[in-house]
């Protein structure tokens, strides 16, 4: 994946120019859909410590930017502890389908089983462990795929793994389908492999180029999850919520808040 080091292609510049209009005109949101999504965000099944992160992660605005609707088939990649699953599952419960693509996890499975009223209609659990397990479902079967703070892990495993994940997402999406993602942002034009390994961040230009290389069209770049207080050169695990650095720096890290993040919307032509 030569695009991860060195100069980026002219296609990146063209893609960024094309998205300037998209940023000014986000997708229309119908009142009923917005209300249903806000209800899911406000759900009392979400732990208090998870809801406390909303101020940094802006789930309502992020999912609206992606253009998510309650009747979609949506695949969530590597949900971790299920922070976004707590919102996606009830929102898609009645009219849509949520598919969780994740490695086997007793903790995650137990979370889903403990609240069947919230999670009981999740359509499937698909084994997903890049680069060994990449299949996400039948070709052209999903309306949307979402990824939240995952892409640095795939790049960190092996540079080719990020491209393989993007290719798998491209295959499973229907034409016109959306790949929406957020990621910790590194300084512009930093070496992506180094920043992913040392800081768990990727420069925005490199991640956009990865999407273009996979065949996607860049449909939008939003600053919903930007944080100007973050200098972009701190390992993200030193910041909230992990605060993994020495105790003496915790107050400073709390003052910064969670990491500066890019929010990207790709579309399969």
CSV table of N, CA, C and O in Angstrom, one decimal, residues 47-48 52 72 77 90 99 117 147 157-158 177 219-220:
chain,number,residue,atom,x,y,z
A,47,UNK,N,-25.1,2.4,29.7
A,47,UNK,CA,-24.5,2.8,31.0
A,47,UNK,C,-24.1,4.2,31.1
A,47,UNK,O,-23.8,4.9,30.0
A,48,UNK,N,-24.2,4.8,32.2
A,48,UNK,CA,-23.9,6.2,32.4
A,48,UNK,C,-22.5,6.6,31.9
A,48,UNK,O,-22.4,7.7,31.3
A,52,UNK,N,-21.8,9.4,29.0
A,52,UNK,CA,-20.9,10.5,29.3
A,52,UNK,C,-19.9,10.8,28.2
A,52,UNK,O,-19.4,11.9,28.1
A,72,UNK,N,-32.5,0.4,7.1
A,72,UNK,CA,-31.3,-0.1,6.4
A,72,UNK,C,-30.8,-1.4,7.0
A,72,UNK,O,-31.1,-1.7,8.2
A,77,UNK,N,-18.5,-2.8,12.1
A,77,UNK,CA,-17.2,-3.5,12.2
A,77,UNK,C,-16.6,-3.4,13.6
A,77,UNK,O,-16.5,-2.3,14.1
A,90,UNK,N,-31.3,-0.7,18.9
A,90,UNK,CA,-32.7,-0.3,19.1
A,90,UNK,C,-33.2,0.6,17.9
A,90,UNK,O,-34.3,0.5,17.5
A,99,UNK,N,-26.0,-6.0,11.6
A,99,UNK,CA,-25.1,-7.2,11.6
A,99,UNK,C,-23.8,-6.7,12.3
A,99,UNK,O,-23.3,-5.7,12.0
A,117,UNK,N,-34.6,-7.3,24.8
A,117,UNK,CA,-35.5,-6.3,24.3
A,117,UNK,C,-34.8,-5.2,23.4
A,117,UNK,O,-35.3,-4.6,22.5
A,147,UNK,N,-17.6,2.1,10.9
A,147,UNK,CA,-16.4,1.7,11.7
A,147,UNK,C,-16.1,2.9,12.6
A,147,UNK,O,-16.0,4.0,12.1
A,157,UNK,N,-1.7,-3.8,12.2
A,157,UNK,CA,-1.5,-5.2,12.1
A,157,UNK,C,-0.5,-5.5,10.9
A,157,UNK,O,0.5,-6.2,11.0
A,158,UNK,N,-0.8,-4.9,9.8
A,158,UNK,CA,0.0,-5.0,8.6
A,158,UNK,C,-0.6,-4.0,7.6
A,158,UNK,O,-1.8,-3.9,7.4
A,177,UNK,N,-24.2,2.3,-1.6
A,177,UNK,CA,-24.1,2.1,-0.2
A,177,UNK,C,-23.0,2.9,0.4
A,177,UNK,O,-22.1,3.4,-0.3
A,219,UNK,N,-17.7,11.1,-0.3
A,219,UNK,CA,-19.0,11.8,-0.4
A,219,UNK,C,-19.1,12.9,0.7
A,219,UNK,O,-20.0,13.8,0.6
A,220,UNK,N,-18.2,12.9,1.7
A,220,UNK,CA,-18.3,13.9,2.7
A,220,UNK,C,-17.2,13.8,3.8
A,220,UNK,O,-16.7,12.7,4.1
